[in-house]
Coordinates of C-alpha atoms and ligand atoms in Angstrom, one line a residue:
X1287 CA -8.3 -24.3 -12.1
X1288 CA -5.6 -24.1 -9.4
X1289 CA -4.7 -20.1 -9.4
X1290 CA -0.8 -19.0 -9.1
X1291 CA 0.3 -19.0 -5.5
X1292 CA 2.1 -16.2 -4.3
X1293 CA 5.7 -16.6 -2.3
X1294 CA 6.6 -13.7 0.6
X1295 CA 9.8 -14.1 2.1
X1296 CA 9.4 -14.6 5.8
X1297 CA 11.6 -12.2 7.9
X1298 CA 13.6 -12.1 4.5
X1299 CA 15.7 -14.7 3.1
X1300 CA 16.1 -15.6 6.8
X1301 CA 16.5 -19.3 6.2
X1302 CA 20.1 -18.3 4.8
X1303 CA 20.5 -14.7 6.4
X1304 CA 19.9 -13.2 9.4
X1305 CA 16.3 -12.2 9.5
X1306 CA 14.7 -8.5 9.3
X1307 CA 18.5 -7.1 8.0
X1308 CA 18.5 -5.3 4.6
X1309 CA 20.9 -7.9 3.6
X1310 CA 18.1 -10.8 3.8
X1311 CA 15.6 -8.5 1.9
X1312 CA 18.1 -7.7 -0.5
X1313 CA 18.7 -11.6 -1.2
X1314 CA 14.9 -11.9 -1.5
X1315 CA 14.6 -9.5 -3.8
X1316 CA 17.3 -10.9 -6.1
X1317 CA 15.7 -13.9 -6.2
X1318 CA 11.9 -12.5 -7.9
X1319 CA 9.5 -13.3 -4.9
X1320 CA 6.4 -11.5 -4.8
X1321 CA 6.7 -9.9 -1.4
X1322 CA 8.8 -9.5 1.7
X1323 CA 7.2 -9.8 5.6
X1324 CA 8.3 -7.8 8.1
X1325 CA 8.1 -6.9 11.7
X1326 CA 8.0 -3.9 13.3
X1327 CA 8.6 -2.1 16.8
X1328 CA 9.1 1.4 18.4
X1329 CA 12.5 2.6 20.1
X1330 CA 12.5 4.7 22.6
X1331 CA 12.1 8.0 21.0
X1332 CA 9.2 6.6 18.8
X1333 CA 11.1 5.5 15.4
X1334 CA 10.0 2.3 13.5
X1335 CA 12.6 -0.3 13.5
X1336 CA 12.2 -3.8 11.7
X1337 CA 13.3 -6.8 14.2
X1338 CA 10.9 -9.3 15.4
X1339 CA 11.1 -9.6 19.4
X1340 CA 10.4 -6.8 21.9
X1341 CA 13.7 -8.0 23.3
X1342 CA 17.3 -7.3 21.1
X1343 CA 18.6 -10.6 23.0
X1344 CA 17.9 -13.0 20.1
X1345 CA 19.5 -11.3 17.6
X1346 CA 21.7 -9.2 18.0
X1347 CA 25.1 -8.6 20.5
X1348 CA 22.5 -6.1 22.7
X1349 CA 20.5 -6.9 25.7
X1350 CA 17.5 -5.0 26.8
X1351 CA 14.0 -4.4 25.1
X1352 CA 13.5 -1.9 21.5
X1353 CA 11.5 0.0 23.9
X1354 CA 14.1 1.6 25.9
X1355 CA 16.9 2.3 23.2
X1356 CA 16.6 5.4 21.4
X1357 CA 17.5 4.6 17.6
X1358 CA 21.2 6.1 17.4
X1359 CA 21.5 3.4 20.2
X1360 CA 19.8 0.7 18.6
X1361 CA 21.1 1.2 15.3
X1362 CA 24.6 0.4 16.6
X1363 CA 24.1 -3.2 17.9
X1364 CA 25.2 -5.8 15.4
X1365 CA 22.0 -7.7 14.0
X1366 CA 24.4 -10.5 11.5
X1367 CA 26.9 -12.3 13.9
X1368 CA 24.0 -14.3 15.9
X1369 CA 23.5 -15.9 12.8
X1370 CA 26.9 -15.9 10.8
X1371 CA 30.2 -13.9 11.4
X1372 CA 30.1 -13.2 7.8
X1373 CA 27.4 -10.8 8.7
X1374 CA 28.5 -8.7 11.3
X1375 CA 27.8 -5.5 9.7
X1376 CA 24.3 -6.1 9.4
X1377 CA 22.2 -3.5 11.8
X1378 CA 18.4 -3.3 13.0
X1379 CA 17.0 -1.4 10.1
X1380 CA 14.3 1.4 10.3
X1381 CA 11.3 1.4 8.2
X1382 CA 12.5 4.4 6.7
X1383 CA 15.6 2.2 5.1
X1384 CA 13.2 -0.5 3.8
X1385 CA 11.1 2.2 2.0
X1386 CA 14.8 3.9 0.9
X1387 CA 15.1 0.7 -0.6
X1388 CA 12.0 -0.3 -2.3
X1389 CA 12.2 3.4 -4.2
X1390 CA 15.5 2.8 -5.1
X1391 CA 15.4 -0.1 -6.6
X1392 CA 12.3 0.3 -8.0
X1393 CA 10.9 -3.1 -6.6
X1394 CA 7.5 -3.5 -6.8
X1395 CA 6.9 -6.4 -4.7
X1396 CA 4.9 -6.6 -1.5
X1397 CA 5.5 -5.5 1.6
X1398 CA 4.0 -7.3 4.4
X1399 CA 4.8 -4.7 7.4
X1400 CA 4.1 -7.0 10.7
X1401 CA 2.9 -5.1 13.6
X1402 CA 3.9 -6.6 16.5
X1403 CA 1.9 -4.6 18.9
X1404 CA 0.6 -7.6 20.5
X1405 CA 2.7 -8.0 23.4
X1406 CA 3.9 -4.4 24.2
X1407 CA 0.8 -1.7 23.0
X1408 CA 2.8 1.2 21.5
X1409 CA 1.7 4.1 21.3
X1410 CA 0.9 5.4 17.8
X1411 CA 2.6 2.6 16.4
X1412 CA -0.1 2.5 13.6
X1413 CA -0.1 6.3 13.0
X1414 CA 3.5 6.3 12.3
X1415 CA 3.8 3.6 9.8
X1416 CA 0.7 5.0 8.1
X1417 CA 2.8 8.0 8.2
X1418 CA 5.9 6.3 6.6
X1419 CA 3.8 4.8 4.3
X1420 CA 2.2 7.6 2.8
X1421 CA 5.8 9.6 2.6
X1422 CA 7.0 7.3 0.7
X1423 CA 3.8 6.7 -1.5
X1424 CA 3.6 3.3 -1.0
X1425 CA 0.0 2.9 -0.1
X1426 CA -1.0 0.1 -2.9
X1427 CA 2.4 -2.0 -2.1
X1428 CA 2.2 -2.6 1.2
X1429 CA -0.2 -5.1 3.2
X1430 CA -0.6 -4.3 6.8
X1431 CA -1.0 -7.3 9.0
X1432 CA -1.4 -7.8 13.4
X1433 CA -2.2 -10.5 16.1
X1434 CA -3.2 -7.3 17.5
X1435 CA -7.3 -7.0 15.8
X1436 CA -7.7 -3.7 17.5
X1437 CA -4.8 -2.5 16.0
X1438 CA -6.3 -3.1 12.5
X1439 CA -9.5 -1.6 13.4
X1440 CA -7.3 1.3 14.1
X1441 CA -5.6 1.1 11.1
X1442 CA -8.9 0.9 9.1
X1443 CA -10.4 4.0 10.9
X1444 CA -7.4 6.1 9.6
X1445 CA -6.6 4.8 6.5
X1446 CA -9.8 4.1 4.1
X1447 CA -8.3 1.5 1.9
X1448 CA -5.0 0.3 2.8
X1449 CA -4.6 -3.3 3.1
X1450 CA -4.7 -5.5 5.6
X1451 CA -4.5 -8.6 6.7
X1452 CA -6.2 -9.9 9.9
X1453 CA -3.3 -12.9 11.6
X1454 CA -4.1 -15.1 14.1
X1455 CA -3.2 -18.5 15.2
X1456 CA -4.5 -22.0 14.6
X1457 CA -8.4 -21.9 13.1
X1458 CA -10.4 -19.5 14.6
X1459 CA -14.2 -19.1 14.1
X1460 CA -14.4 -15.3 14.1
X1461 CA -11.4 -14.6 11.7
X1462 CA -14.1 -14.7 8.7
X1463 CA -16.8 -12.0 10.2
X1464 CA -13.5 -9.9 11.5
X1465 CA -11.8 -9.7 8.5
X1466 CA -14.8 -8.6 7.0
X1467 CA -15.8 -6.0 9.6
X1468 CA -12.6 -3.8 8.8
X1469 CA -12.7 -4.6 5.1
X1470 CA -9.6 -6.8 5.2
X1471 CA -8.0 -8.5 2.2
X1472 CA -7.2 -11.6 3.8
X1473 CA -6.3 -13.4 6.3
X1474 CA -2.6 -14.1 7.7
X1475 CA -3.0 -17.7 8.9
X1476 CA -0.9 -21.0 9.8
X1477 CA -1.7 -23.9 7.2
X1478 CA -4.3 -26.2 9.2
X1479 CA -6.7 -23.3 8.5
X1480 CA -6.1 -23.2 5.0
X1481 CA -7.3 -27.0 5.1
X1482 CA -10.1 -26.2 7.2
X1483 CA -13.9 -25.8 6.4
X1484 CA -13.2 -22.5 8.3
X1485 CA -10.5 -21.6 5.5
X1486 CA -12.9 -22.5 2.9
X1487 CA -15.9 -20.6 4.0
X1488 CA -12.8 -17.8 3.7
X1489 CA -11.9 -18.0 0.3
X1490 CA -15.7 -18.4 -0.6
X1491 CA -16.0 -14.7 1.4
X1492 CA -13.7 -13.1 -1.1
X1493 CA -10.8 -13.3 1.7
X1494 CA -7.2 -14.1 0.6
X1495 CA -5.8 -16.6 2.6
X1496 CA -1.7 -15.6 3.2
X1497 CA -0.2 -18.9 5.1
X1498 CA 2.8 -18.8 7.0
X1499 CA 5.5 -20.4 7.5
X1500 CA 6.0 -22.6 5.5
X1501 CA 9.1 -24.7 5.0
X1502 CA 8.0 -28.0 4.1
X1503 CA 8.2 -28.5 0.5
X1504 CA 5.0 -31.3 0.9
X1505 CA 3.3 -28.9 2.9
X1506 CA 3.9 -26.3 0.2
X1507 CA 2.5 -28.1 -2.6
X1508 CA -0.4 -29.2 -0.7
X1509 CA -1.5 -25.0 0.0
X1510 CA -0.5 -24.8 -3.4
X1511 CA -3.7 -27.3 -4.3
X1512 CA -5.6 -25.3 -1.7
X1513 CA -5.6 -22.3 -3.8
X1514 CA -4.1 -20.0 -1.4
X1515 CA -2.9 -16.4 -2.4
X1516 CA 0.2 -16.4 -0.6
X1517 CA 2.9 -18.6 1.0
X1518 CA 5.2 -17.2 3.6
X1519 CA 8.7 -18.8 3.5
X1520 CA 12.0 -18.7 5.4
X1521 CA 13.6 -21.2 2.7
X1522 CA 13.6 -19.7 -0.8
X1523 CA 15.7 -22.2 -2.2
X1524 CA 13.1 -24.5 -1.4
X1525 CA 10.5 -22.6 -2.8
X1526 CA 12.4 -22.1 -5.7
X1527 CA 12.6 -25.3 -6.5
X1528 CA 8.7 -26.0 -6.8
Ligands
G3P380 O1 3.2 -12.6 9.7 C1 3.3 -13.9 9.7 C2 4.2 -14.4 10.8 O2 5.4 -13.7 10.7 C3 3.7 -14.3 12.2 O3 4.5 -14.9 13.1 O4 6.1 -14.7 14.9 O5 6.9 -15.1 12.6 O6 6.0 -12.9 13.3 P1 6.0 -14.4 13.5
MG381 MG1 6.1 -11.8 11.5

């Protein structure tokens, strides 16, 4: 029996809206998928903002690294306009505004909070999302996911049962015995895995395999055969389709 597959937005609806802005999780919402990924870095003054590179260059008016802005800086670069002009009031959002969000709207889908700690190690990164997390009582709706594994193990030594998901690239022999060590749901991994004798041996461990990204609709269905929990997705309206 082929079990329901799962569909996370990638970045948001970032096929159609700039990614990481309110405005693509707010298009994702409105459209019923299961959960929402997310990445997250530190400013300057050590506040959680959602925006994928260590650098503002790529998406947004700003130039510089998260790292050195503090937020009332950072908040004031325009995160739409790289993508569309119709979107020039879209900001870098905190953490805190995606949680405002989910509470406010009720939403009970996923949320896949990316940290990207894997280039620049911030310090306490973990610690404060926990924090944020725990504010906002949304222990049993998040996943917490890292190319960073030291990170997790960090992660698990704090927080008993939160969920997380071990990511990694390409098929790699140790993701199994990892995941396991720090009592992971799954595994965060790109689709050759899933078709891998690697990827079985996962799913026969109890681990859920969460593919990105996926947006190939042939590709899709085939994960889809696979069994896999989840499938991470820039293109909704493709997914929507299936
Ligand atoms: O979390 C899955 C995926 O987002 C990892 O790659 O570079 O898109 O953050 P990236
Ligand atoms: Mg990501």
């Amino acid at each position: 029996m082929i079990k329901k597959t799962k569909v996370y937005a990638h970045r948001g609806f970032s096929s159609q809206f700039p990614e990481n802005t309110m405005r693509a999780f707010e298009e994702a919402r409105q459209r019923n998928v299961s959960g929402i990924e997310l990445d997250v870095q530190l400013t300057k003054d050590g506040e959680v903002v959602v925006i994928h590179d260590e650098e503002i260059n790529r998406t947004t008016n700003g130039i510089g690294y998260v790292q050195d802005f503090f937020l009332k800086q950072i908040i004031l670069f325009d995160a739409g306009t790289w993508f569309h002009k119709a979107f020039h009031q879209e900001a870098i959002p905190t953490l805190r505004d995606v949680f405002e969000w989910i509470v406010s709207t009720k939403s009970q889908l996923t949320l896949n909070i990316e940290l990207k700690n894997d280039v620049i190690a911030y310090e306490a990164l973990e610690e404060k999302v926990l924090e944020l997390i725990e504010e906002y009582e949304l222990v049993n709706q998040v996943i917490i996911s890292s190319f960073n594994y030291k990170s997790l193990v960090k992660v698990r030594s704090i927080h008993p049962h939160i969920s997380l998901g071990f990511l990694f690239e390409g098929i790699d022999n140790k993701a199994v015995e990892k995941a396991l060590t720090i009592q992971a749901s799954g595994l965060h991994c790109e689709p050759q895995y899933a078709f891998s004798a690697e990827g079985k041996r996962a799913q026969a461990s109890g681990l859920e395999l969460r593919v990105y990204t996926v947006n190939d609709k042939h590709l899709f269905l085939q994960l889809i055969n696979e069994g896999v929990e989840v499938i991470m997705t820039d293109d909704l309206e493709m997914s929507s389709r299936i």
